[in-house]
Short mmCIF file of C-alpha atoms in Angstrom, two decimals:
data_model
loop_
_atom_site.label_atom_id
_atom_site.label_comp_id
_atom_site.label_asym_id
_atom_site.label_seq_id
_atom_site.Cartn_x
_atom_site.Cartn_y
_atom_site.Cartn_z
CA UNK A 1 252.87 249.62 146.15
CA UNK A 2 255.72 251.69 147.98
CA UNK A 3 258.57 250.57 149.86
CA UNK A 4 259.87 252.09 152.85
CA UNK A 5 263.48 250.70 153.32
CA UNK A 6 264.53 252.57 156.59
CA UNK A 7 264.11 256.24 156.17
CA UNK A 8 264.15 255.98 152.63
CA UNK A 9 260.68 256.32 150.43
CA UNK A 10 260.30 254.39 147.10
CA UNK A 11 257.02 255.15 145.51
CA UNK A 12 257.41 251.67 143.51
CA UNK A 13 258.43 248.24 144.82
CA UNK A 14 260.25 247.34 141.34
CA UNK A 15 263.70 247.90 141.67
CA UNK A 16 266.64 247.48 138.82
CA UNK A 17 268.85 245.18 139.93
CA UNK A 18 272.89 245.35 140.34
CA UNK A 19 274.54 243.86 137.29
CA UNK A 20 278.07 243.77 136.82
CA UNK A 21 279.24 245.96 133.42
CA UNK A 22 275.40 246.72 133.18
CA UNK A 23 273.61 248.86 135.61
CA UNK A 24 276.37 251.56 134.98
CA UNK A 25 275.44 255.06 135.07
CA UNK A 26 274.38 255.36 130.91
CA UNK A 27 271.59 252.28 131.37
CA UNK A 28 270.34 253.81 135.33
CA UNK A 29 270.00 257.08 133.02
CA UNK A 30 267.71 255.06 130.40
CA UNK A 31 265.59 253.55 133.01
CA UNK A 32 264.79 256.67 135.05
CA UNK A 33 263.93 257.79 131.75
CA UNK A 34 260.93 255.80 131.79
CA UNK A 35 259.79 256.17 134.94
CA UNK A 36 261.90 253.72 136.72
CA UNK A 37 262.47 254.87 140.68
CA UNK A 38 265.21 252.77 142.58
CA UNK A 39 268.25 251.83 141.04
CA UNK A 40 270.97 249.92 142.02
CA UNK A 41 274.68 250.61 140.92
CA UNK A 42 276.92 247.63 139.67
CA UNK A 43 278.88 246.10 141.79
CA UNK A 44 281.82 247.92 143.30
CA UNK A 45 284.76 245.80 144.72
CA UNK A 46 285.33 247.69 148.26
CA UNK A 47 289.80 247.13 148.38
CA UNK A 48 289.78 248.56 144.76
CA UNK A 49 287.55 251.87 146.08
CA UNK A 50 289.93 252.55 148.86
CA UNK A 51 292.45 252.59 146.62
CA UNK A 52 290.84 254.07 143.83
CA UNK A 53 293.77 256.00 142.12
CA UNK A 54 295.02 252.47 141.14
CA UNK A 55 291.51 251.51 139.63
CA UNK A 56 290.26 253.33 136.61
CA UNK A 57 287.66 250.47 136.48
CA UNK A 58 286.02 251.76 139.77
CA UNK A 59 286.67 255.21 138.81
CA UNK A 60 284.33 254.95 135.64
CA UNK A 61 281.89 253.29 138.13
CA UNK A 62 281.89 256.21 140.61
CA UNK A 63 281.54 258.51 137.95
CA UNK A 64 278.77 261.19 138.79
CA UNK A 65 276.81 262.62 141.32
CA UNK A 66 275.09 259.92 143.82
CA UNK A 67 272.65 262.64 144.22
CA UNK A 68 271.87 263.57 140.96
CA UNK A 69 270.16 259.98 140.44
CA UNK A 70 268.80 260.26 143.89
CA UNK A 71 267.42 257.45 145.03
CA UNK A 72 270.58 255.77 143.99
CA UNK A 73 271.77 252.51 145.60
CA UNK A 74 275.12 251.48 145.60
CA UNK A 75 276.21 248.04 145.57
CA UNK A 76 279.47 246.93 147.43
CA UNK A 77 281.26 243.88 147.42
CA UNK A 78 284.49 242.63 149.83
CA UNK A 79 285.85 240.33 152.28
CA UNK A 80 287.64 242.99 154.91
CA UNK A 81 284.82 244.66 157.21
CA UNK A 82 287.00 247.59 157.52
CA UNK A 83 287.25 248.12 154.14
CA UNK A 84 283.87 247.53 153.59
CA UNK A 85 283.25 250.16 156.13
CA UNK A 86 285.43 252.88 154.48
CA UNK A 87 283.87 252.16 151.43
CA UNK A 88 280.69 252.56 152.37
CA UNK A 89 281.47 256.06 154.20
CA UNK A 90 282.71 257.28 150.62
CA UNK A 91 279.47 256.89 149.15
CA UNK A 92 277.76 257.79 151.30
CA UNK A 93 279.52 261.03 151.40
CA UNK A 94 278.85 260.82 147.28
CA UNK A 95 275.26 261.26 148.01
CA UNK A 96 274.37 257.68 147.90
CA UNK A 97 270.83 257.46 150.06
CA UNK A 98 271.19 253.74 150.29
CA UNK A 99 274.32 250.97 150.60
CA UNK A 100 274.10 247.62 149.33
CA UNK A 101 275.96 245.04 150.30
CA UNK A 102 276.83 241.93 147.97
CA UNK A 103 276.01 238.32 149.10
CA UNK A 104 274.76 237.21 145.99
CA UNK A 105 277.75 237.34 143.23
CA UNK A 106 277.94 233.72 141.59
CA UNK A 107 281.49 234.86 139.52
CA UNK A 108 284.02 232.67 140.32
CA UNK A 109 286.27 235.75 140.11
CA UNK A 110 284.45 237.18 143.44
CA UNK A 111 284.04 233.89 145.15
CA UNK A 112 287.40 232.59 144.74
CA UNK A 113 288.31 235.59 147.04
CA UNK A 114 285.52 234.40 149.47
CA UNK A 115 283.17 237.64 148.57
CA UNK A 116 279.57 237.58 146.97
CA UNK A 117 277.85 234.63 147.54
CA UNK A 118 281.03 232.72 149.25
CA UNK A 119 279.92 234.76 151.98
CA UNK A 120 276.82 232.75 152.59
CA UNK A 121 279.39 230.07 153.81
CA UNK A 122 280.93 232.01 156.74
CA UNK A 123 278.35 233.28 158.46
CA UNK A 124 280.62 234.62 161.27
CA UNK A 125 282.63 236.64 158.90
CA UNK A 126 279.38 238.01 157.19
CA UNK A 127 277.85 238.82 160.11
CA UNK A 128 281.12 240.82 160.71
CA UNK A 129 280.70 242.61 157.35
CA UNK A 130 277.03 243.55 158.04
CA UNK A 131 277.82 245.53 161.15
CA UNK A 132 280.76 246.93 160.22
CA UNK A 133 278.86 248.79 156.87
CA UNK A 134 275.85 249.65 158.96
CA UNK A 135 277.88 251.05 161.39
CA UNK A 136 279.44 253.14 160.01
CA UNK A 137 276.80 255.10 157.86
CA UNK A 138 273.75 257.08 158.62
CA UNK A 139 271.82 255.64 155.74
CA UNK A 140 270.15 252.44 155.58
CA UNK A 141 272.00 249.26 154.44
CA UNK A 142 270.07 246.27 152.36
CA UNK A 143 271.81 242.86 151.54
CA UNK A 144 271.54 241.15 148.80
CA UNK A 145 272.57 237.31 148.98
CA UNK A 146 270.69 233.83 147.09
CA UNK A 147 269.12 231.03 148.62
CA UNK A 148 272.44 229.31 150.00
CA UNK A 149 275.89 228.26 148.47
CA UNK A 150 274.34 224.83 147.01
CA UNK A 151 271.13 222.54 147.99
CA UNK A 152 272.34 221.10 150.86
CA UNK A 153 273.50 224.76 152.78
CA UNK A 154 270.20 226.70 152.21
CA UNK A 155 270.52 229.00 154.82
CA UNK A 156 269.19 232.54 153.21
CA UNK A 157 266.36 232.20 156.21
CA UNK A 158 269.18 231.90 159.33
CA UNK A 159 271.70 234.79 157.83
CA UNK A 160 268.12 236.89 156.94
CA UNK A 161 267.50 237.18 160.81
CA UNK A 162 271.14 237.39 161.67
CA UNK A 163 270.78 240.44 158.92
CA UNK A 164 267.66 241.79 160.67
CA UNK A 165 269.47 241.81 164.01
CA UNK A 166 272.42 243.64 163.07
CA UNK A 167 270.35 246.38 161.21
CA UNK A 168 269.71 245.72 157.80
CA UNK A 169 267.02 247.68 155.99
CA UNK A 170 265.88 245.27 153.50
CA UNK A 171 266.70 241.93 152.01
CA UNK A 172 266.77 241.18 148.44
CA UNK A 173 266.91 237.44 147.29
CA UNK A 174 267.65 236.03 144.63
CA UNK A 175 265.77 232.44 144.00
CA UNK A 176 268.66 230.19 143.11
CA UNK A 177 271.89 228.71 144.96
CA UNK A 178 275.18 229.92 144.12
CA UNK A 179 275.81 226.17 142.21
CA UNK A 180 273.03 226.80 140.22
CA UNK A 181 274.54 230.16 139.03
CA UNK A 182 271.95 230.88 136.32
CA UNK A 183 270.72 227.63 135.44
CA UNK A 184 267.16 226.04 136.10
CA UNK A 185 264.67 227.92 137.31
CA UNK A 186 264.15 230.37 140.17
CA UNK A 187 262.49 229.24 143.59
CA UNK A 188 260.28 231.70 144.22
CA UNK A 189 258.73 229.46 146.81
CA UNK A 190 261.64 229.18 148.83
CA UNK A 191 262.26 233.22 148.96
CA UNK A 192 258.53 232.90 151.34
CA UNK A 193 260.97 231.21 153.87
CA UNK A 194 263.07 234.12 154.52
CA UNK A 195 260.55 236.40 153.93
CA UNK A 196 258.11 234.49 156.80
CA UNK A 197 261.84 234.72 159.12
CA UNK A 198 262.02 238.72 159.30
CA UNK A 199 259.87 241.60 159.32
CA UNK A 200 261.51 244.19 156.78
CA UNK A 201 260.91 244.32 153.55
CA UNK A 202 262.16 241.56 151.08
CA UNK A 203 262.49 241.65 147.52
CA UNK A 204 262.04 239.04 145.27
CA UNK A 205 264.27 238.66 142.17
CA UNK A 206 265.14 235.77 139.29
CA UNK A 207 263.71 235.33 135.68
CA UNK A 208 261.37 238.03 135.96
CA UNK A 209 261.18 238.23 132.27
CA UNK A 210 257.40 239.68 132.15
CA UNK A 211 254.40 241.62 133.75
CA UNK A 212 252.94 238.25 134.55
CA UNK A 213 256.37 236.75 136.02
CA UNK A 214 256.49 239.63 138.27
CA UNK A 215 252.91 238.81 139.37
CA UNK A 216 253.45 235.60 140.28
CA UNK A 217 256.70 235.93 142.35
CA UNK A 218 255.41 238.20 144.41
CA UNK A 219 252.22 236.01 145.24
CA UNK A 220 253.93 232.78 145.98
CA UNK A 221 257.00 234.45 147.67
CA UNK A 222 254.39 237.24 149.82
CA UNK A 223 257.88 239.12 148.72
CA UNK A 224 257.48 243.35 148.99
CA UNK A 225 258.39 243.87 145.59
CA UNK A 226 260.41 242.59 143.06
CA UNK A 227 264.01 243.28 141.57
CA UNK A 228 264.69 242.73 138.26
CA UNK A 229 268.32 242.01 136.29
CA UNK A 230 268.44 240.27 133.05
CA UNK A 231 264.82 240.63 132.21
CA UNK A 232 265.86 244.86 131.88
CA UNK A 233 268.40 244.27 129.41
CA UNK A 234 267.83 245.84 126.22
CA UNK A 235 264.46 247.07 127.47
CA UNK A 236 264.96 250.05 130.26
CA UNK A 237 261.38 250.54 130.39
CA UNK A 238 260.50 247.12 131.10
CA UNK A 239 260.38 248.23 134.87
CA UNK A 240 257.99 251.06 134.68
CA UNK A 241 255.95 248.30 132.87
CA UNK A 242 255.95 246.03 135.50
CA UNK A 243 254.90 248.64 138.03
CA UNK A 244 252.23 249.65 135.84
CA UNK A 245 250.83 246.33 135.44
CA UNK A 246 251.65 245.81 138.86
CA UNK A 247 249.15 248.85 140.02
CA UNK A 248 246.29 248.30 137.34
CA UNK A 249 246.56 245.01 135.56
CA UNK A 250 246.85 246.72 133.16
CA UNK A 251 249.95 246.40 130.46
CA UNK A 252 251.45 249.58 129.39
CA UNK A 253 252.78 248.88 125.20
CA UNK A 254 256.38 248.69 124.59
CA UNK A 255 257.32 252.24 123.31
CA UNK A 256 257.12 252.79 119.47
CA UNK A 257 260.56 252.15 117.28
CA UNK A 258 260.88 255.28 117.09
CA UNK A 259 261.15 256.20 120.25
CA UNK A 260 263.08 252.51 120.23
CA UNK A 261 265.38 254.47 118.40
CA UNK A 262 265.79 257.58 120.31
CA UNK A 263 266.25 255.86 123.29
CA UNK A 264 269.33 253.61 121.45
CA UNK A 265 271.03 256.74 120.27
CA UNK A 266 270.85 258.45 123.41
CA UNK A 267 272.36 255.72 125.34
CA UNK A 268 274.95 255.14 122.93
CA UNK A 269 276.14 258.63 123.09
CA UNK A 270 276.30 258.27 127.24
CA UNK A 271 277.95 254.74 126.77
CA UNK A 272 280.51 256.76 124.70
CA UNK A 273 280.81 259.88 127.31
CA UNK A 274 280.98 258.03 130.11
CA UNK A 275 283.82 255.00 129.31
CA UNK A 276 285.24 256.43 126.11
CA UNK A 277 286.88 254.69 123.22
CA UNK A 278 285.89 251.74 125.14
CA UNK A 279 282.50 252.28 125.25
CA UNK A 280 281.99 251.66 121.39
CA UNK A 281 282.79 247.74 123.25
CA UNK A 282 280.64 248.29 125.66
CA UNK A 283 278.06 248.86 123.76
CA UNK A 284 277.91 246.27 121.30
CA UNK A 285 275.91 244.21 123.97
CA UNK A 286 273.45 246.91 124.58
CA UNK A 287 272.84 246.75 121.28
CA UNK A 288 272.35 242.91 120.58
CA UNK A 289 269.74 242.88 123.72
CA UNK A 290 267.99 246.18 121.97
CA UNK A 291 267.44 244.52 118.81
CA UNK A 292 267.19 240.84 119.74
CA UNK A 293 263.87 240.35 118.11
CA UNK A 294 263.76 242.51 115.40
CA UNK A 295 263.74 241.77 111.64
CA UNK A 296 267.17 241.38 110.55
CA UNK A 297 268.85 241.31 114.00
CA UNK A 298 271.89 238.57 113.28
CA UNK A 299 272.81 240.69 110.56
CA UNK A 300 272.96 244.38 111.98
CA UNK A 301 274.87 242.72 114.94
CA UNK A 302 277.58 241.03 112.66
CA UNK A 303 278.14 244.15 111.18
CA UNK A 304 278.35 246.76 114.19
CA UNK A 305 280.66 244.20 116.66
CA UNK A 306 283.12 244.93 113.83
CA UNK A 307 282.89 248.96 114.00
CA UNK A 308 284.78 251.21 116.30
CA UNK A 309 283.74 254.29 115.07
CA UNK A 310 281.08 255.78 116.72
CA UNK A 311 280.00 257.47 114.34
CA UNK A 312 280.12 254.29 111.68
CA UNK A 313 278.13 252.64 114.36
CA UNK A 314 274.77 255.14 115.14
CA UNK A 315 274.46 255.33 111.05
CA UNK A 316 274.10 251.36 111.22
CA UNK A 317 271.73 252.06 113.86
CA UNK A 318 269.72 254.29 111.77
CA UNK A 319 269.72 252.19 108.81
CA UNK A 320 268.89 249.15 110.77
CA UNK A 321 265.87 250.90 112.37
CA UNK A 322 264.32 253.34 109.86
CA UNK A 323 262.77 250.40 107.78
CA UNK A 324 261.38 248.84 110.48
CA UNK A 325 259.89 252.20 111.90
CA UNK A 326 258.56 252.99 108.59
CA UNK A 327 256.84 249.53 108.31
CA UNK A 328 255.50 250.25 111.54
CA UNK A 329 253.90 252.94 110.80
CA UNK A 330 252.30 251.71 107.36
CA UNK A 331 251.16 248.56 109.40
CA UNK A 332 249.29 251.36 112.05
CA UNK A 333 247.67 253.47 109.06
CA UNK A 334 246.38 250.01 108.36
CA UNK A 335 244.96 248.77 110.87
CA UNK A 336 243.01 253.02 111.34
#
């Protein structure tokens, strides 16, 4: 199933969601390497963008092409509709085909300065924010926001159609209150409220962790497709999964550990490119999602988070993987 998100085609409706020191570029590179279609950038704060020379942070995010990972969405977060404007003109000037904006954030880092989901509490001042950024680009806008700030201010439905009004595109939400953060489970049932409230598209996203989760949210929500964050981590074909299984009922295998491996290497080198020294940091979580259950995993993790040589650190990944793949393959021969 496509999307159509305002004059923007997506031949899938499984999209990889924002995630903050995550979705940069090296892991959108991974996924589209599999197949994956729409993805969304991590959040960028809109004050630090406008001032970017200040913010090497937000420099490392805007680093690259918009175009080049055409269709790339990018994901914006701020208080000041003016800024929020500017910012939005700047990427879309990068070659960004769609802007996000961020209702969603749980951090208490963004909602102490009343952005992210903090929003959801003044609706006036989001309401602001929304027309500002779709006023001032050509390219469609989507929000992003949760259910409500807690259980008693569940108003995703009444800011949806306030959304809808002002222009938005598309609506993605997420099935939790900002109290809950990441706790308990996600209410897919409640995203059918906003989705029954407006008439774009609306995504669906929480604890989509497999084929069959994916399946499910979208028939109890009657969602347009589904977004998926943490359920992507350490597994950037996980969406081209899902929109295989999605499309046949069929499920597509995880690739081989060899290819495992390829794929690990090749991101690691990109983590490195992209954020330097500090990517051999960065990476270290990559890796502990990669490996998580594999043979041997609490062991190969103790003894890369203490490495800061690149180099030090792909022949760890070698060593850690080249038994396994060679079991692998004995177990195949096997079972021919």
């Amino acid at each position: 199933m496509s999307l159509q998100i305002g004059s923007v085609h997506v031949p899938e409706n499984v999209v990889l969601a924002p995630m903050s020191g995550v979705t940069d570029l090296p892991f959108r590179q991974q996924v589209r390497q599999f197949g994956g279609h729409l993805v969304v950038s991590e959040m960028i704060a809109s004050d630090a963008m406008t001032r970017i020379q200040r913010h090497e942070k937000e420099v490392r995010k805007m680093h690259g092409d918009c175009a080049a990972e055409s269709p790339l969405s990018v994901q914006l977060a701020g208080t000041e509709p003016d800024e929020m404007a500017e910012a939005a003109k700047m990427n879309e000037a990068r070659g960004a085909m769609i802007i996000d904006i961020n209702m969603g954030c749980p951090a208490k880092k963004v909602t102490k300065g009343y952005a992210g989901s903090a929003l959801m509490c003044d609706e006036k001042l989001a309401a602001d924010i929304i027309k500002a950024t779709v006023d001032a680009v050509s390219v469609p806008v989507t929000l992003k926001m949760r259910l409500g700030w807690d259980d008693d201010n569940r108003n995703a439905p009444k800011l949806a159609r306030i959304a809808e009004d002002l222009g938005i595109a598309m609506l993605t939400i997420h099935g939790r209150t900002r109290c809950q953060f990441y706790k308990g489970d996600a209410d897919w049932d409640a995203i059918a409220l906003v989705k029954d409230a407006v008439s774009i598209p609306v995504l669906g996203n929480g604890d989509v962790n497999s084929e069959e989760d994916a399946k499910e949210l979208l028939e109890r929500s009657g969602a347009d497709g589904v977004m998926i964050g943490r359920g992507a981590q350490g597994r950037p074909w996980f969406l081209a999964q899902v929109s295989h299984y999605l499309a046949t009922g069929k499920k597509l295998p995880a690739p081989t550990l060899e290819i495992q491996l390829q794929t690990i290497l090749r991101h690691y080198d990109a983590m490195i490119d992209h954020h330097g020294r500090q990517g051999v940091r960065i990476a270290r979580k990559h890796l502990a999602w990669y490996c998580n259950s594999l043979r041997n995993a609490t062991e190969f993790r103790r003894i890369v988070n203490v490495l800061d040589d690149p180099a030090e650190v792909k022949n760890q990944i070698r060593s850690f993987y080249e038994p396994l793949i060679e079991n692998e393959i004995k177990l195949d021969q096997a079972a021919a």
